[in-house]
Short mmCIF file of C-alpha atoms in Angstrom, two decimals:
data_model
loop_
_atom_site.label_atom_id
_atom_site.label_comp_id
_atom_site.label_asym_id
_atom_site.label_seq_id
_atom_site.Cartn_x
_atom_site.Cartn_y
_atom_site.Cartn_z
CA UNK A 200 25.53 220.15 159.29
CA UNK A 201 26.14 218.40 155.97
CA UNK A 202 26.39 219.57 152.66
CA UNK A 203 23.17 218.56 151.54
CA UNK A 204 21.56 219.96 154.53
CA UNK A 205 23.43 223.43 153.97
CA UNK A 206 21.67 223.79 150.50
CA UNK A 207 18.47 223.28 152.34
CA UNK A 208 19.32 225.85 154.57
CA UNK A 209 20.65 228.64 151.64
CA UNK A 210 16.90 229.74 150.31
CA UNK A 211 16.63 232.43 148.10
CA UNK A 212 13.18 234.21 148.54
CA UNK A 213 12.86 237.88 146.67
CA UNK A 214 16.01 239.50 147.53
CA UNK A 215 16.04 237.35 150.95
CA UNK A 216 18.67 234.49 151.56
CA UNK A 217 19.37 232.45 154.93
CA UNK A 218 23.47 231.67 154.45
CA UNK A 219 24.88 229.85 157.44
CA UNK A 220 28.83 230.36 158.80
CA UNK A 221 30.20 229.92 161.68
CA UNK A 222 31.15 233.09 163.90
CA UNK A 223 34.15 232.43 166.72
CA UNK A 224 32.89 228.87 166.81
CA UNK A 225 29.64 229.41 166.76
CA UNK A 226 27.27 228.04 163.70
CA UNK A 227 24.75 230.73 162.91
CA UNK A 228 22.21 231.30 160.16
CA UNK A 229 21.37 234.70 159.11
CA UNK A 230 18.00 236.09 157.08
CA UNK A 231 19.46 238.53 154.94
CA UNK A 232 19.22 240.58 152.16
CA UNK A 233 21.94 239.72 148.75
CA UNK A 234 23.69 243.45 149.45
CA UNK A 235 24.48 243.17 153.15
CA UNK A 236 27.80 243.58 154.30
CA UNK A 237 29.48 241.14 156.55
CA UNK A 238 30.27 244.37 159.40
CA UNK A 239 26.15 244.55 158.86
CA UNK A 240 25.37 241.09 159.90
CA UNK A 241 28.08 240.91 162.21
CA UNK A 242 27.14 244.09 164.09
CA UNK A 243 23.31 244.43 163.40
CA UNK A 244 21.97 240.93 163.38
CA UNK A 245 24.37 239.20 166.01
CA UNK A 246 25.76 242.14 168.38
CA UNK A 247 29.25 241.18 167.27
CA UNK A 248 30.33 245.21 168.14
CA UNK A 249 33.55 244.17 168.75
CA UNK A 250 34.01 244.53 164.60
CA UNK A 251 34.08 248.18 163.88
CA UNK A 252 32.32 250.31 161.56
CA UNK A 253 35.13 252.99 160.70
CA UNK A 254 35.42 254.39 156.89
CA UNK A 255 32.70 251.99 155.46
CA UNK A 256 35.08 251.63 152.31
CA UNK A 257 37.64 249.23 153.23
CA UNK A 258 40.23 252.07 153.36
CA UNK A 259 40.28 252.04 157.59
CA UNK A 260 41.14 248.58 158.62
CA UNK A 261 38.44 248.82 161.19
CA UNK A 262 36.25 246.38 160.53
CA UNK A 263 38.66 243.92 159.55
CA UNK A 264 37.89 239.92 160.40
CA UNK A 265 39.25 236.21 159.20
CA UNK A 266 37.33 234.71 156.82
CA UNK A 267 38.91 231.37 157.26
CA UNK A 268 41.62 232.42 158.03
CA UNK A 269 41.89 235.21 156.17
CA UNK A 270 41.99 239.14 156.86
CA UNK A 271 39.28 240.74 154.89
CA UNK A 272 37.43 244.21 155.36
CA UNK A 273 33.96 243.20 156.41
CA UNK A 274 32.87 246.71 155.20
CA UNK A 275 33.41 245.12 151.85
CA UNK A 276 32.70 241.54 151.92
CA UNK A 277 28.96 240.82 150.98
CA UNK A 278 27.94 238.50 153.59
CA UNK A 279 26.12 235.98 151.29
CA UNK A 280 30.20 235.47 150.13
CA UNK A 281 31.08 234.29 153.30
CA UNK A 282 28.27 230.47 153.45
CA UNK A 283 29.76 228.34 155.74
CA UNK A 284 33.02 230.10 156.47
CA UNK A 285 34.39 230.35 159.57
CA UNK A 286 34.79 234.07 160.43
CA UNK A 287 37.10 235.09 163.73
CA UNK A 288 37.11 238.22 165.32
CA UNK A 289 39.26 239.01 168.38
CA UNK A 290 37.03 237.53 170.57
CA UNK A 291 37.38 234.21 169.00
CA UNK A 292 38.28 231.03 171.19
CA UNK A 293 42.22 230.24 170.38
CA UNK A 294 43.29 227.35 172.18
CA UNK A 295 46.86 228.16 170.93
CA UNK A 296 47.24 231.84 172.50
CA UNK A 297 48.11 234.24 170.00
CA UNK A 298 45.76 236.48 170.52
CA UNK A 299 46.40 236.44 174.51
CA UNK A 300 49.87 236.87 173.09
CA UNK A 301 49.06 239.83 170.55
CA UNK A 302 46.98 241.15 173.12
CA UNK A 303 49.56 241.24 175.69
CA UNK A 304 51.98 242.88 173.47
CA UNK A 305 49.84 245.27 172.44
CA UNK A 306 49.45 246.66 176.26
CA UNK A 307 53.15 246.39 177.06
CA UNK A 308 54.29 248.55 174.09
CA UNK A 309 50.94 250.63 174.16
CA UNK A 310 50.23 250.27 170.80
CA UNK A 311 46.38 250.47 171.49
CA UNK A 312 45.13 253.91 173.13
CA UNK A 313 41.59 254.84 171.97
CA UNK A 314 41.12 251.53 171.20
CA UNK A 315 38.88 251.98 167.98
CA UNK A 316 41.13 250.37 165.45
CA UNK A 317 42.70 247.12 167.56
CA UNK A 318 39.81 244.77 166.91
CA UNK A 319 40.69 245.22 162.94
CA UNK A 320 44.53 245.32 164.04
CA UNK A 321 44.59 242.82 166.01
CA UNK A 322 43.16 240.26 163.44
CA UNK A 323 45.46 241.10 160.24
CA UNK A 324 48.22 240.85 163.11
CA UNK A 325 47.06 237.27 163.93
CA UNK A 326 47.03 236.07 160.07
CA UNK A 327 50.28 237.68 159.32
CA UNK A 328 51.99 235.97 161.97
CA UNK A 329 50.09 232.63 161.29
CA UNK A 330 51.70 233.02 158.05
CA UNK A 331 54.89 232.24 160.49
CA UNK A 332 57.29 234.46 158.15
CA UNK A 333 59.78 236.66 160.16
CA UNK A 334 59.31 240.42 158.28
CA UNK A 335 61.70 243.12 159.00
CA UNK A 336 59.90 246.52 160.44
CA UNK A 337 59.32 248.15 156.96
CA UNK A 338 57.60 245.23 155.69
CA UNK A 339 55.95 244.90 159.25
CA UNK A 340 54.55 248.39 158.41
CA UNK A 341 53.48 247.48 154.68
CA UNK A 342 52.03 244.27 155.44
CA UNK A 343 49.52 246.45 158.03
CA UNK A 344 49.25 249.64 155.56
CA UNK A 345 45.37 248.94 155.43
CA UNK A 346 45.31 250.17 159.01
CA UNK A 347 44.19 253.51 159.90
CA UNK A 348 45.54 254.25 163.76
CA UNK A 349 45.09 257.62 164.84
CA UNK A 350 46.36 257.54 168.20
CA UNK A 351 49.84 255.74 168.12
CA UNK A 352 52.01 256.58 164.93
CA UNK A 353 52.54 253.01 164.22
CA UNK A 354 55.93 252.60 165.93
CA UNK A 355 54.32 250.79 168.91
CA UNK A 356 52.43 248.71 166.81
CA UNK A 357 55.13 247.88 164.71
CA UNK A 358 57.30 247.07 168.17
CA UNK A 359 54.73 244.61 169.28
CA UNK A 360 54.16 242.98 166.16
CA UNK A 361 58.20 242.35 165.83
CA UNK A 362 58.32 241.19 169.38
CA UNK A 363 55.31 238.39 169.21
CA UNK A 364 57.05 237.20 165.50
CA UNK A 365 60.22 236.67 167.20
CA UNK A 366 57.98 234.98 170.30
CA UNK A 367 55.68 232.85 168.11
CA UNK A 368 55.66 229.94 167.50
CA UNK A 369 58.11 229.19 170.04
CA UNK A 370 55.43 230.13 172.54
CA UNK A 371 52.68 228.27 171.27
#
């Protein structure tokens, strides 16, 4: 769609707007209102549940997609911010495997039990190793501090995320 077509598209009507973006490849318009979240959208308008809804303050890491790129709390991101970005979620199409590869990891060192907070994990893992700079464990740990996981301590995660950095990109 081209710019001039995209201002078409972006209509503001009472407190209604329609803001296009693109959703794990996928170019969708949303109706929505100026104060609803990204997570809202996401989960309420297109049944994109693999985003969670944990602490609804950006403290959890739950909820966390890429906005291009990106990691960002959707809990906090006001999805009228996000016209025409691409958002990715763990279910996104990656032709160059690192989420297999994150994925993969995360089984073998069992750093996901419940489950709840992997989604959000699993995409601040895949733009802090697209940032292809080899971290040491504590900085591993800082770099995911936004994270609440309630089931493994960390040290698995941490174990997986230090065995994909020292795997990527050679992999890819």
């Amino acid at each position: 769609m081209a710019d001039s077509e995209m201002n078409e598209d972006v209509q503001v009507g009472g407190d209604m707007m329609h803001v296009p973006f693109r959703v794990n490849d996928e170019q969708v318009v949303c109706h929505i209102a100026g104060h609803e979240t990204l997570l809202a959208v996401l989960r309420d308008q297109l049944g994109v549940t693999e985003v969670k809804y944990g602490c609804g303050e950006g403290a959890c890491g739950a909820c966390v997609v890429l906005v291009d790129g990106k990691a960002m709390a959707s809990c906090l991101t006001l999805c009228a911010s996000v016209e025409n970005a691409d958002i990715m979620t763990v279910k996104a199409p990656d032709p160059s495997g690192l989420w297999a590869l994150l994925q993969d990891r995360f089984a073998a060192h069992e750093a996901a039990q419940c489950g709840f907070c992997s989604p959000g994990l699993l995409a601040s893992c895949f733009a802090l190793i697209q940032r292809g700079e080899k971290l040491t464990r504590q900085q591993i740990r800082e770099a995911l501090s936004g994270h609440i996981c309630r089931c493994t301590g960390y040290h698995h995660i941490v174990d997986a995320v230090e065995e994909v950095m020292a795997l990527w990109p050679v992999m890819s």
